[in-house]
Short mmCIF file of C-alpha atoms and ligand atoms in Angstrom, two decimals:
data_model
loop_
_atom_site.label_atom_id
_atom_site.label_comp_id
_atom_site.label_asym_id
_atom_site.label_seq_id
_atom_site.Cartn_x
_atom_site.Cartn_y
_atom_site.Cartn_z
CA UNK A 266 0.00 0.00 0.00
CA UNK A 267 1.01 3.31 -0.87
CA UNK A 268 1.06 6.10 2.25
CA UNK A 269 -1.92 7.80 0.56
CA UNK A 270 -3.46 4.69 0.73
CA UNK A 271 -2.40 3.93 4.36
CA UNK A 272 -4.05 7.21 5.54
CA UNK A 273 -7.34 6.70 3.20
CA UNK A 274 -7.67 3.14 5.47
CA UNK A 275 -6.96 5.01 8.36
CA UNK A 276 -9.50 7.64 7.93
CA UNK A 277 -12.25 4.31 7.42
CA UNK A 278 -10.72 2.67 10.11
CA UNK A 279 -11.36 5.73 12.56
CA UNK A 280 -14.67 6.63 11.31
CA UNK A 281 -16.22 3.80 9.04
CA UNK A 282 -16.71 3.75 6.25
CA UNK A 283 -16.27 6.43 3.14
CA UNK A 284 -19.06 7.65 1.36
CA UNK A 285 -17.88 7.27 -2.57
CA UNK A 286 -18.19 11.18 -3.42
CA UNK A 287 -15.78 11.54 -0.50
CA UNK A 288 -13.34 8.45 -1.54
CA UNK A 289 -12.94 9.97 -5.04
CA UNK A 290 -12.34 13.38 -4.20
CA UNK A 291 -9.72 12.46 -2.01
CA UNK A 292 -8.01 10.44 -4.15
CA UNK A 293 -8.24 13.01 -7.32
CA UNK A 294 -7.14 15.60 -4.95
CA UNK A 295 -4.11 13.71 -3.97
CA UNK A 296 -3.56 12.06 -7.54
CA UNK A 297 -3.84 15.91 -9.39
CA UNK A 298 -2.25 17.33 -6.98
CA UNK A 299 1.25 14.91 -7.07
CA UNK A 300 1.58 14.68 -10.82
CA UNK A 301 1.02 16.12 -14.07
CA UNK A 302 -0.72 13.24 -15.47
CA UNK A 303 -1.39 14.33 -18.58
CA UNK A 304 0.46 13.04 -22.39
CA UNK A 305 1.94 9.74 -23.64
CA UNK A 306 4.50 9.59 -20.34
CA UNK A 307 1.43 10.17 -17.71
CA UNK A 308 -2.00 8.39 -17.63
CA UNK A 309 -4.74 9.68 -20.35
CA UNK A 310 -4.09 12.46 -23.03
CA UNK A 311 -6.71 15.12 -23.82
CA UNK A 312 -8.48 16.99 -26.78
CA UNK A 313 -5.50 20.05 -26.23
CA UNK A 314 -2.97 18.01 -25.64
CA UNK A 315 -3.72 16.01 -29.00
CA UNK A 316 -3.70 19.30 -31.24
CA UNK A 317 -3.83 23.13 -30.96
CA UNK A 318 -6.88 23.17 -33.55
CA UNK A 319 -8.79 22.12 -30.34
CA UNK A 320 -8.33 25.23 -28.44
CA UNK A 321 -8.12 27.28 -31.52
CA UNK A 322 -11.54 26.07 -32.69
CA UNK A 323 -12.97 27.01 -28.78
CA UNK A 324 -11.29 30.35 -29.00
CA UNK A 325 -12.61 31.57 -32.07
CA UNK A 326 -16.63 30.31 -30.74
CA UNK A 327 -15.62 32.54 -27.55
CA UNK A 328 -14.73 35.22 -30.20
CA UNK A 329 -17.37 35.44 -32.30
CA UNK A 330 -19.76 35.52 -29.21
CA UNK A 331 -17.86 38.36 -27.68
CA UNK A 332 -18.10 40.13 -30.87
CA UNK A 333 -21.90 39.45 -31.50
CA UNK A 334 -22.52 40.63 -28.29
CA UNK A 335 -21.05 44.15 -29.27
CA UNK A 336 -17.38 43.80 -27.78
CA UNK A 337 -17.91 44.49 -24.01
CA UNK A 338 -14.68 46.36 -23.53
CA UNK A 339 -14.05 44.58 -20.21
CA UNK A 340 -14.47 40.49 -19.75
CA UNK A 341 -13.67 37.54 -17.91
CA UNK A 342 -11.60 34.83 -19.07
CA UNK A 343 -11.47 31.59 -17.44
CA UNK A 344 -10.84 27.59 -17.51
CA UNK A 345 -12.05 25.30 -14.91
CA UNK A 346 -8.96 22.27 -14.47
CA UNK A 347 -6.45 23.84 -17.38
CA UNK A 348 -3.86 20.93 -16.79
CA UNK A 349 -1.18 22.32 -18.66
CA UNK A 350 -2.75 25.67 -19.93
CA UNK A 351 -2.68 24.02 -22.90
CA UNK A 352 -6.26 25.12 -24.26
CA UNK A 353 -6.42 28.44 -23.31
CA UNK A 354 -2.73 29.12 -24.80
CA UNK A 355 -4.12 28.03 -27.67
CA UNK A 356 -7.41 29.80 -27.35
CA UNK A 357 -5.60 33.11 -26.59
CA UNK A 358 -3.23 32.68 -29.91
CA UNK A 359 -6.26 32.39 -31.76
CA UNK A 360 -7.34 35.41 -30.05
CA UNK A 361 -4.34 37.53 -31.19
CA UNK A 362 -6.71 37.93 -34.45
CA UNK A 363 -8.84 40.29 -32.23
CA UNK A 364 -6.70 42.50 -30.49
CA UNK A 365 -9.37 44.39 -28.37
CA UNK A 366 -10.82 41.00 -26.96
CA UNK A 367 -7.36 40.21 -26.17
CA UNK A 368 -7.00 43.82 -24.52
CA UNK A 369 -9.51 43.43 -21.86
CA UNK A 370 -8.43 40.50 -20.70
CA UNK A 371 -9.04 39.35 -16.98
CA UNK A 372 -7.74 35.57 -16.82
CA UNK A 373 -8.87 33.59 -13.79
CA UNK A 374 -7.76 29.42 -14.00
CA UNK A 375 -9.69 27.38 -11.47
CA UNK A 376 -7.08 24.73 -9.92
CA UNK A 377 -6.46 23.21 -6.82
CA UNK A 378 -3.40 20.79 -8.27
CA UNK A 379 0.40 23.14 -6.94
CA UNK A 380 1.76 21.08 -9.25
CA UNK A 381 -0.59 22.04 -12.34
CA UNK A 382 -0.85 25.65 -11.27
CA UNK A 383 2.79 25.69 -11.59
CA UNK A 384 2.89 23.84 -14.91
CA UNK A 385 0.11 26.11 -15.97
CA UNK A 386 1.77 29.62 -14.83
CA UNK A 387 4.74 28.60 -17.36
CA UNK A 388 2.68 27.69 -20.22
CA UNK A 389 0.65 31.22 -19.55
CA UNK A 390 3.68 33.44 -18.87
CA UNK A 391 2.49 35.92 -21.32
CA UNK A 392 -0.83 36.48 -20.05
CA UNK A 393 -0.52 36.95 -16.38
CA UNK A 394 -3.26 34.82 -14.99
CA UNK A 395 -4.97 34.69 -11.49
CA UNK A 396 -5.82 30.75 -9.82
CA UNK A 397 -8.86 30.21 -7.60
CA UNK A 398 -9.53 27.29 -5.60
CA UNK A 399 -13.32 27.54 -7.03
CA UNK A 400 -15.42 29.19 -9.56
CA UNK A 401 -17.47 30.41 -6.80
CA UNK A 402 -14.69 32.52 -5.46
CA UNK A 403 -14.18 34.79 -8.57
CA UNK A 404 -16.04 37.97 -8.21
CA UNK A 405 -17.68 38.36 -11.50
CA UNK A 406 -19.01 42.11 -12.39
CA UNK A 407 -18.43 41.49 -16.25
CA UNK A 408 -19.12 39.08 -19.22
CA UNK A 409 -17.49 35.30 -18.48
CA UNK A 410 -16.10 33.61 -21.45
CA UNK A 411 -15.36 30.58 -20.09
CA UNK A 412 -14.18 26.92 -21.00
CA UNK A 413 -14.11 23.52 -19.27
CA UNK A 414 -12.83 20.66 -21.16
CA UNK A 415 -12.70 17.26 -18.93
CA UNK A 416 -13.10 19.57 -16.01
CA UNK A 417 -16.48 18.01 -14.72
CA UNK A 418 -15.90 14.18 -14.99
CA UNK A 419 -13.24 14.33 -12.60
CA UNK A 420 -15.64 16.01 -9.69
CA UNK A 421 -16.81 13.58 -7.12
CA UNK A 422 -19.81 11.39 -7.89
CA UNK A 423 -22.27 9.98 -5.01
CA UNK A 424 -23.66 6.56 -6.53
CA UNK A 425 -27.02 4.83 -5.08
CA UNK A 426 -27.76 1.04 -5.58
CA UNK A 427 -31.45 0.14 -5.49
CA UNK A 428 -31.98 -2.86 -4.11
CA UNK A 429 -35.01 -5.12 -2.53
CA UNK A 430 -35.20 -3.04 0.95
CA UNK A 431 -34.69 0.39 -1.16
CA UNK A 432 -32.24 3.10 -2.10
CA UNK A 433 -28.30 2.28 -0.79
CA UNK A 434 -25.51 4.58 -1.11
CA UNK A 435 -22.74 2.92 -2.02
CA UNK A 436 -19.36 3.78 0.01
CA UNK A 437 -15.79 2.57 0.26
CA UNK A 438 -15.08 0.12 3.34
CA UNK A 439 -12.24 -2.63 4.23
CA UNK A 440 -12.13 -6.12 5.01
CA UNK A 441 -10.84 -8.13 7.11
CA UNK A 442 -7.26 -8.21 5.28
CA UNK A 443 -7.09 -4.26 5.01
CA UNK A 444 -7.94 -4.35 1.01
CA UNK A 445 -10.30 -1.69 0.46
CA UNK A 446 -14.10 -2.69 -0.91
CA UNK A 447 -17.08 -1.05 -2.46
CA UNK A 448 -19.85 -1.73 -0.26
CA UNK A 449 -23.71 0.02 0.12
CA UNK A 450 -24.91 1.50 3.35
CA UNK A 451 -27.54 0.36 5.42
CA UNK A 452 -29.48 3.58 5.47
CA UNK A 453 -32.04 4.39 2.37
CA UNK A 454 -31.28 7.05 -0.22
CA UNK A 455 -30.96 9.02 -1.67
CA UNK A 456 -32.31 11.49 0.90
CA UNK A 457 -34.39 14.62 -0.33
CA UNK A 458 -33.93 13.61 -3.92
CA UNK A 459 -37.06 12.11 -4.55
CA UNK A 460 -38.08 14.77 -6.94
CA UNK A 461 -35.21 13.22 -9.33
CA UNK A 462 -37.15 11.61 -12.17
CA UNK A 463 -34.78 8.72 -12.35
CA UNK A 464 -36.12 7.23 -9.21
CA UNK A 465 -39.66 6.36 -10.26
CA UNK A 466 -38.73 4.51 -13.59
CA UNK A 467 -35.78 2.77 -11.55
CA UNK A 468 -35.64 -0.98 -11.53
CA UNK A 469 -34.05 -3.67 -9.51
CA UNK A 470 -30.05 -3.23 -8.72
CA UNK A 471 -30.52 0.02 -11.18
CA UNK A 472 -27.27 2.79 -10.23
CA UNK A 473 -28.15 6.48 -9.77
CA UNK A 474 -25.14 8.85 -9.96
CA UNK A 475 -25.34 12.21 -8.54
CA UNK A 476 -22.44 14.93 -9.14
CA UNK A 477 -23.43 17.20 -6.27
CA UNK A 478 -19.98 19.52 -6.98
CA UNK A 479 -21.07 19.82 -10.38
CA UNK A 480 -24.48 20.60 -10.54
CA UNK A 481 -23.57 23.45 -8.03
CA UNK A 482 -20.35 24.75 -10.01
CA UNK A 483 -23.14 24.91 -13.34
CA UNK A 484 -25.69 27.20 -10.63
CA UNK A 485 -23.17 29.60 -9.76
CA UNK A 486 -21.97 29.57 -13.43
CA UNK A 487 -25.55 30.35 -14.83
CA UNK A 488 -25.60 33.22 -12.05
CA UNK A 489 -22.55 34.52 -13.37
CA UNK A 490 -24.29 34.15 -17.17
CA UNK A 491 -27.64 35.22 -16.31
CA UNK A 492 -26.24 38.55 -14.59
CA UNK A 493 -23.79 39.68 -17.01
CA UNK A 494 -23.66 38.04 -20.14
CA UNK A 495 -20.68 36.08 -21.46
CA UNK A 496 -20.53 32.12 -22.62
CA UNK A 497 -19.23 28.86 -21.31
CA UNK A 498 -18.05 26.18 -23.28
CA UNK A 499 -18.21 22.59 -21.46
CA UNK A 500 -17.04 19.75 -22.89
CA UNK A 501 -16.50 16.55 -21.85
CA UNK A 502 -17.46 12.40 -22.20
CA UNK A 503 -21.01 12.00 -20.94
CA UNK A 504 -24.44 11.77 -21.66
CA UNK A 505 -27.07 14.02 -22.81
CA UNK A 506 -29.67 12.78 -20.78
CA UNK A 507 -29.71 11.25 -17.64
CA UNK A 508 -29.67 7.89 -17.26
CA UNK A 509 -29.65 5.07 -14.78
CA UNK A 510 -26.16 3.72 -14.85
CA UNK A 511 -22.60 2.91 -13.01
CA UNK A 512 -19.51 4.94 -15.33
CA UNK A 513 -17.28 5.23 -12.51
CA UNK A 514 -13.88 4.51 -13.88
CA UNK A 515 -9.95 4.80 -13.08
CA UNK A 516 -7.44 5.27 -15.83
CA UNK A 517 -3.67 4.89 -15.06
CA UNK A 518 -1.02 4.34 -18.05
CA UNK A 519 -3.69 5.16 -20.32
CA UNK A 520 -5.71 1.61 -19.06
CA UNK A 521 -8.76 1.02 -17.56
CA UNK A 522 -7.68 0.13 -13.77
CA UNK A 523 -9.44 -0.92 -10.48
CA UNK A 524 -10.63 2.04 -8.85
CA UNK A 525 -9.65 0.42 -5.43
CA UNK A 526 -6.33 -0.98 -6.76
CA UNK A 527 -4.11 2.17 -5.70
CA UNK A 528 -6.21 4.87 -4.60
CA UNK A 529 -4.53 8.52 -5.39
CA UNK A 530 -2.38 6.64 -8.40
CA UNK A 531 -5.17 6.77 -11.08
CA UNK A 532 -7.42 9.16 -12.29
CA UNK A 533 -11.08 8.60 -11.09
CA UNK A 534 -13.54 9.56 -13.56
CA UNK A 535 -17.50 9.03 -14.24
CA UNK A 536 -19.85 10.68 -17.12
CA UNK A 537 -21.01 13.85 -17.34
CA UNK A 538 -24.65 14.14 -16.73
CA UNK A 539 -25.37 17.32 -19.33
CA UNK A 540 -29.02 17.25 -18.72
CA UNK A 541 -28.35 17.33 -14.98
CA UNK A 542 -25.36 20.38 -15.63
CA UNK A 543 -28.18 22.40 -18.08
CA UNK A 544 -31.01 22.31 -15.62
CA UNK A 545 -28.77 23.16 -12.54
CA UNK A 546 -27.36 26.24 -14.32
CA UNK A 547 -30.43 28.08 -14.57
CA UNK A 548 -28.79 29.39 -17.97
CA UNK A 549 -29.97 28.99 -21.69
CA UNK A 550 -27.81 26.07 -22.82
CA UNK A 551 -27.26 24.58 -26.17
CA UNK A 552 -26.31 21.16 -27.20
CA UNK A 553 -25.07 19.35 -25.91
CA UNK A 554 -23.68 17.98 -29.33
CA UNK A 555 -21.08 15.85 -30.57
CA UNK A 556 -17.54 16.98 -30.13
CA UNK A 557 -17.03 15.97 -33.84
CA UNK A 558 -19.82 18.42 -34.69
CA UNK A 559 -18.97 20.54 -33.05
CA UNK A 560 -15.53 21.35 -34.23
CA UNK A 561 -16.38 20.99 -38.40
CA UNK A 562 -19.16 23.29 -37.66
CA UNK A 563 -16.40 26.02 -36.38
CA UNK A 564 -14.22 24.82 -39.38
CA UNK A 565 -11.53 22.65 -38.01
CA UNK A 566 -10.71 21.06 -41.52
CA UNK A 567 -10.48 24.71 -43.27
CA UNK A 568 -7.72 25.65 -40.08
CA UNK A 569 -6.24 22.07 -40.49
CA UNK A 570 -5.19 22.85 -44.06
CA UNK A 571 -4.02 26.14 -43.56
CA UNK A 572 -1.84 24.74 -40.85
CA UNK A 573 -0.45 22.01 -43.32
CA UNK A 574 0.56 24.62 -46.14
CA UNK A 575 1.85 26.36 -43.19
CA UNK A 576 3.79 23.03 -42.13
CA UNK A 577 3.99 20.43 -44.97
CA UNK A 578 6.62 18.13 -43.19
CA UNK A 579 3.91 17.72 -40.29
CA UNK A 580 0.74 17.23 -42.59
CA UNK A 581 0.74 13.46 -41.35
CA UNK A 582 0.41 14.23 -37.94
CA UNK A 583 -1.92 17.39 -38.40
CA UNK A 584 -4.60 15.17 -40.43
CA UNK A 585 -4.23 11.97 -37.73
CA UNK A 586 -4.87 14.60 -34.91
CA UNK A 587 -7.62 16.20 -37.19
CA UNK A 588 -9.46 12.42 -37.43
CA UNK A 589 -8.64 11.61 -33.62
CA UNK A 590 -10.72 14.80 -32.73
CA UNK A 591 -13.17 14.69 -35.17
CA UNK A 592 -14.02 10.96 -35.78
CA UNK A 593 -16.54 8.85 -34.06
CA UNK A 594 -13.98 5.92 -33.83
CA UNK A 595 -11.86 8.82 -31.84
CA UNK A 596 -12.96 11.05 -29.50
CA UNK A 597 -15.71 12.66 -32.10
CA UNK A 598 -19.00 11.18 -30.39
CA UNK A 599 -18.15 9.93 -26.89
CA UNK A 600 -17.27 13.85 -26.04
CA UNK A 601 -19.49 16.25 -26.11
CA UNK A 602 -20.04 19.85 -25.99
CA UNK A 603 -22.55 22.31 -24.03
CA UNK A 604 -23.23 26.11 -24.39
CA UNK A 605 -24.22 28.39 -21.82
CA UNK A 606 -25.48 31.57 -22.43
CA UNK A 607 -27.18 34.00 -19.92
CA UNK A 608 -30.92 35.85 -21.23
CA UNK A 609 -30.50 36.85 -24.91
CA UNK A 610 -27.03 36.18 -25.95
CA UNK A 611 -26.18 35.90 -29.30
CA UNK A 612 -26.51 31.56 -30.61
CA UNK A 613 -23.51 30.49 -29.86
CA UNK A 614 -21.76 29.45 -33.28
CA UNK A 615 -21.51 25.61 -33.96
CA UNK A 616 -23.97 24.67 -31.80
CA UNK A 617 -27.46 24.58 -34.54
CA UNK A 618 -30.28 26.78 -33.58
N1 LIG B 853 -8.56 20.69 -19.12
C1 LIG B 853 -7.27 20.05 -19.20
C2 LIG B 853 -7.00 19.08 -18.03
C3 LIG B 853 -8.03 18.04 -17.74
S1 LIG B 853 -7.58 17.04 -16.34
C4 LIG B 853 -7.13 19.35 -20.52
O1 LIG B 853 -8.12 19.22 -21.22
O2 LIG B 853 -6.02 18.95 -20.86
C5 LIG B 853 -8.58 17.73 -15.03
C6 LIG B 853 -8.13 19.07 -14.53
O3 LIG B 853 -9.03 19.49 -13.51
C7 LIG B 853 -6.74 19.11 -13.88
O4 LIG B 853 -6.16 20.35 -14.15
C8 LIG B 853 -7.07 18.94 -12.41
O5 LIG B 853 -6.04 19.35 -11.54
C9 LIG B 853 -8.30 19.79 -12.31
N2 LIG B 853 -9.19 19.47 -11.19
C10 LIG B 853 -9.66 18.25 -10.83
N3 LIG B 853 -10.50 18.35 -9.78
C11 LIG B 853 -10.58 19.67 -9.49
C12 LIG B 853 -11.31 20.43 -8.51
N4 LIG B 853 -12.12 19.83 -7.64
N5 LIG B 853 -11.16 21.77 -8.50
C13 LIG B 853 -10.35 22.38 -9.39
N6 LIG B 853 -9.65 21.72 -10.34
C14 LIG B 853 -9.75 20.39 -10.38
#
């Protein structure tokens, strides 16, 4: 056992058992926060990290809202979990195109990881950001353009099992050995959620996930939308709709692992619930649609050939990054993307009216 895992058995063995929200944020918090886990050397490799077309394509949607929305000389700029600052250096080049969005720039990256924040703070040199521990903490008195890729699947989930004598919340325990196990606790649930419409079409053994942390970081995003204007950009793997369903998952050395296997080693993951994210914001949202759709709709192949007569000797690996993005066989359907606007915005380009 690792010493992370040592003190997460300690913590069980001093007050029972975990509940699973509080397992997985713990062990995110101490996996982000010990590595940068991100490319072919660390554990998974995201949409930015595969090309800069990704961040390019986002920047120019945030763009052309801005400018729709008649140029508000002062705006917010943020990312929720930037990893490297990868997307938003590449959102901000794209920017360079408009010099007065760039201008007015106020750039706030939310981030608990030291170890990303310092990662980030080299990539984004250039553009003097400020961190925050949480969206909520960033006083907003202006427009938000704002962008969350794989931000939200990484947030803690709380899972309930229904079974013959009800609604169980499933939580992290130990046996008699000291390996940890997932096991459901004795008291019904899910408590005060019975105006959730999963729970009266639920069957036998059926798995409810709730992302408390997420449907509150979408309310206090929509506030931010609904007061003063601005867009957010969210994607990430999920579903549209909510469904009944267990998507928990850990990824290490970019394979599927046991979540319990080394807790704090591998990245803990489960889908995005968009319909749950869209309702909680209070905010008109679009989409969500596919990622693929997403980025031909904002012209990814036009900027993909430019950037190959720009670069010949890399056209190979421009066009396999273009299909890995794009294609339903790559990360063109599983991901998806979500608009927020606040009251009257401008339609958010790529996302059909
Ligand atoms: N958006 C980046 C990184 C995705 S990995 C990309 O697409 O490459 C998830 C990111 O979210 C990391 O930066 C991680 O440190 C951050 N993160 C995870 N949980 C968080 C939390 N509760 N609060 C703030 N940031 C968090």
């Amino acid at each position: 056992m690792t010493p992370f895992a040592r003190h997460l058995a300690g913590l069980i063995r001093a007050d029972g058992p975990l509940r699973l929200d509080r397992f997985m944020a713990l062990a995110n918090a101490h996996y982000y926060g010990t590595r940068d886990p991100l490319g072919a050397a660390g554990d998974f490799t995201t949409a930015p990290e595969i090309s800069q077309l990704f961040g390019e394509m986002l920047g120019i949607a945030l763009i052309d809202h801005w400018e729709r929305s008649g140029a508000p000389s002062r705006s917010h700029r943020g990312e929720l979990g930037p990893g490297r600052g990868t997307l938003v250096a590449d959102m901000l080049r794209a920017a360079k195109l408009r010099t007065t969005f760039l201008a007015a720039a106020e750039l706030t990256l939310v981030e608990t990881s030291p170890t990303l924040r310092a990662r980030q703070a080299a990539t984004l040199a250039d553009y003097a950001p400020s961190w925050s521990d949480n969206f909520a903490a960033i006083p907003i008195d202006a427009p938000l353009y704002l962008v969350a890729n794989e931000f939200f699947d990484a947030l803690p989930i709380r899972q309930f099992v229904r079974s013959d004598t009800g609604w169980h919340e499933r939580c992290v325990a130990l046996d008699d050995g000291g390996e940890f196990f997932f096991g459901l606790s004795s008291s019904d649930g899910p408590a005060g959620r019975s105006e959730d419409p999963c729970l009266s079409v639920s069957e036998h053994s059926a798995i409810l996930e709730i992302n408390e942390p997420a449907r509150a970081i979408a309310a206090e995003i929509g506030t931010a939308l609904n007061g003063h204007g601005g867009l957010a950009l969210i994607v990430d793997y999920g579903h549209a709709r909510t469904a009944l369903g267990e998507t928990l998952q850990a990824v290490q050395a970019h394979r599927f692992a046991d979540p319990l296997a080394a807790p704090g080693e591998a990245d803990l993951t489960a889908h995005v619930d968009f319909q749950a994210l869209a309702e909680a914001s209070g905010a008109t949202a679009y989409g969500p649609v596919t990622q693929g759709t997403l980025l031909a709709a904002l012209g990814i192949e036009t900027r993909a050939q430019a950037l190959i007569r720009t670069r010949p000797d890399q056209a190979e690996t421009i066009s396999a990054a273009l299909t890995r993005l794009t294609d339903p066989g790559g990360m063109g359907t599983l991901f998806k993307a979500m608009a927020l606007t606040g009251p009257g915005g401008p339609h958010p380009a790529g996302f059909t009216p």
